[in-house]
PDB file of C-alpha atoms and ligand atoms in Angstrom:
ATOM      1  CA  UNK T1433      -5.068 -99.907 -53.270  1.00 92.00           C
ATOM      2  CA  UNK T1434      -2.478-102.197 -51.188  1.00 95.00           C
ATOM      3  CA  UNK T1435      -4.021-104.663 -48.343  1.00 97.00           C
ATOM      4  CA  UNK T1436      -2.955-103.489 -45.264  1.00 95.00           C
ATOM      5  CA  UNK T1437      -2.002-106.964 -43.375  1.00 97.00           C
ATOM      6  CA  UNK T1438      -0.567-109.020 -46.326  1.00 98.00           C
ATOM      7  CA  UNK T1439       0.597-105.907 -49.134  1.00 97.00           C
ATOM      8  CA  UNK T1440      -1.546-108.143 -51.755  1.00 97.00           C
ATOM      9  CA  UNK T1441      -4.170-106.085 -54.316  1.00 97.00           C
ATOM     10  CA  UNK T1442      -7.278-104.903 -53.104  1.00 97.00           C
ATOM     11  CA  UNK T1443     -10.225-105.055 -55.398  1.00 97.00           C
ATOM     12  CA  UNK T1444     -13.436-104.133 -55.901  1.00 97.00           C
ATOM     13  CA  UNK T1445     -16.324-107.192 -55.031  1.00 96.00           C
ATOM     14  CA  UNK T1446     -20.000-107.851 -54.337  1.00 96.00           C
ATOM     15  CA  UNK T1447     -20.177-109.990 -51.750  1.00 94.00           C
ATOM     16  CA  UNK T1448     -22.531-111.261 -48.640  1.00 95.00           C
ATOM     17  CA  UNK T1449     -20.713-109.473 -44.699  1.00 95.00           C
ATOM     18  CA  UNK T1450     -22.007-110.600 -41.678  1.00 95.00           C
ATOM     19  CA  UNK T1451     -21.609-107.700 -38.748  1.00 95.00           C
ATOM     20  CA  UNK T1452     -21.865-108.533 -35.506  1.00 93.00           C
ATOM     21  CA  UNK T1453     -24.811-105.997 -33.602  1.00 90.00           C
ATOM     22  CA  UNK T1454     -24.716-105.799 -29.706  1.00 85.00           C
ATOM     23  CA  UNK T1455     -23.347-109.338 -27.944  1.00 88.00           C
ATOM     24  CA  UNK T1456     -25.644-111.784 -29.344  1.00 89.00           C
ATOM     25  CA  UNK T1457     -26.933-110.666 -32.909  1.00 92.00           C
ATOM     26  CA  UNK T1458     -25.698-111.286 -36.161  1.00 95.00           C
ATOM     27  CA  UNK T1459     -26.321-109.538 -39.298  1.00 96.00           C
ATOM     28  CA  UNK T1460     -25.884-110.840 -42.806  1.00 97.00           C
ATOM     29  CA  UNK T1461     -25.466-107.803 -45.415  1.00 97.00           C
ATOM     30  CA  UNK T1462     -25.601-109.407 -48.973  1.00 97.00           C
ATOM     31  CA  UNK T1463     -25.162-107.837 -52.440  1.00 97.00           C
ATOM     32  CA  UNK T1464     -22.175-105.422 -49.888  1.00 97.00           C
ATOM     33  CA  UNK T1465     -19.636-103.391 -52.264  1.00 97.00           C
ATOM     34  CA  UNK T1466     -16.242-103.974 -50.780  1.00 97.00           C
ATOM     35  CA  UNK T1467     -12.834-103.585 -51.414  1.00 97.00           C
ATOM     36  CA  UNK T1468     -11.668-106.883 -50.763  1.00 96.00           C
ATOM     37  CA  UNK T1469      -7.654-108.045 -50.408  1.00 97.00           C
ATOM     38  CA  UNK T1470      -6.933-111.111 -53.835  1.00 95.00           C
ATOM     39  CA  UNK T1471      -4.588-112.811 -51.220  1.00 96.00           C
ATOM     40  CA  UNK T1472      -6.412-112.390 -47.845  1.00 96.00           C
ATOM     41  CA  UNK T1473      -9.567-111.599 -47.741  1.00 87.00           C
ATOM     42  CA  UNK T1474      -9.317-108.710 -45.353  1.00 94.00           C
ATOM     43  CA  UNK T1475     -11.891-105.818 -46.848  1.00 94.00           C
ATOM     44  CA  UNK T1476     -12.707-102.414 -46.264  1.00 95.00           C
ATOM     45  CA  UNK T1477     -15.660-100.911 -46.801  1.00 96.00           C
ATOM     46  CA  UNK T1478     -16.157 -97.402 -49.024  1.00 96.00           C
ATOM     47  CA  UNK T1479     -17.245 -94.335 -46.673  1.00 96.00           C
ATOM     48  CA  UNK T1480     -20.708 -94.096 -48.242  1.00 96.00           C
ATOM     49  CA  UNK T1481     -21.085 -97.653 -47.989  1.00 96.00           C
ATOM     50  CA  UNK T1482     -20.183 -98.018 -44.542  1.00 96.00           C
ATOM     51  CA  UNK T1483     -23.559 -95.520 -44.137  1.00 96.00           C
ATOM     52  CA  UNK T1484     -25.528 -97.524 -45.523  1.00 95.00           C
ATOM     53  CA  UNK T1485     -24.442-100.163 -43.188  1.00 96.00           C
ATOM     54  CA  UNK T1486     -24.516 -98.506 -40.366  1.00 95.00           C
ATOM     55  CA  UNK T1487     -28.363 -97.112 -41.102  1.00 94.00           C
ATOM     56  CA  UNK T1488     -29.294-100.642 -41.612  1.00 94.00           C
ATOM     57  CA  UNK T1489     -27.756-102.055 -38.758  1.00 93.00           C
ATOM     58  CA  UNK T1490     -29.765 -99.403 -36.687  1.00 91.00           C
ATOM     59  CA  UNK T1491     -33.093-100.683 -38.693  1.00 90.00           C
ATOM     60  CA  UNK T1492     -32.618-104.324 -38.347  1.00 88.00           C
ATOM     61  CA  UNK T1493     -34.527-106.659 -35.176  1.00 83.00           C
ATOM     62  CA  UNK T1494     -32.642-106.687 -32.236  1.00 79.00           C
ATOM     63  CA  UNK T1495     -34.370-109.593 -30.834  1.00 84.00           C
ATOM     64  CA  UNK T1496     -33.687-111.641 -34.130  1.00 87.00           C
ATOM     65  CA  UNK T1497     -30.940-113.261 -33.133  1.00 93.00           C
ATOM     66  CA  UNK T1498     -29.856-113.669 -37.193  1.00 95.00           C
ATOM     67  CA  UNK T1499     -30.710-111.286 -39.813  1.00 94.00           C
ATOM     68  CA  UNK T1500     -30.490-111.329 -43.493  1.00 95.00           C
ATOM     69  CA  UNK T1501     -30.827-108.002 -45.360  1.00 95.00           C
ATOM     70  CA  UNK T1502     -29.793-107.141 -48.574  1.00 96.00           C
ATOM     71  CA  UNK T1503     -28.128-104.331 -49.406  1.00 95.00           C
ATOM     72  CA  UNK T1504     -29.450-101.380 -51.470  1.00 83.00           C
ATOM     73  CA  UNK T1505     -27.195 -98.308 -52.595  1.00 65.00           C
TER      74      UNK T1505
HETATM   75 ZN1  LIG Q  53      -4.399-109.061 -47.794  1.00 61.08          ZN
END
């Protein structure tokens, strides 16, 4: 798989993504499998993973203005 912005090689990582929920809250996913550019660091997440994500981001505290959760296939 080719990285879209730079053209460099996109791998496969475990790594810690913080998404941005609503204005004002941040989540921090950890353990997230990603696709992640060598060169850039631009990443795209897997359709299944991206699920996950979005299930957890509709389970987390909205009035916690930071959240940590880890991620669990
Ligand atoms: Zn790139």
């Amino acid at each position: 798989m080719i990285c879209r912005v730079c053209g460099g090689i996109m791998e496969d990582r475990v790594t810690d993504v913080p998404f941005k929920v609503g204005d004002t809250n941040i989540v921090i996913v950890k353990g997230l499998p990603v696709i992640q550019c060598s060169q850039c660091h631009e990443y795209v997440l897997a359709d299944t993973v991206m699920a996950g994500v979005d299930r957890i981001l509709e389970s987390v505290d909205k009035a916690a203005e930071l959240e940590v959760v880890r991620y669990a296939a």
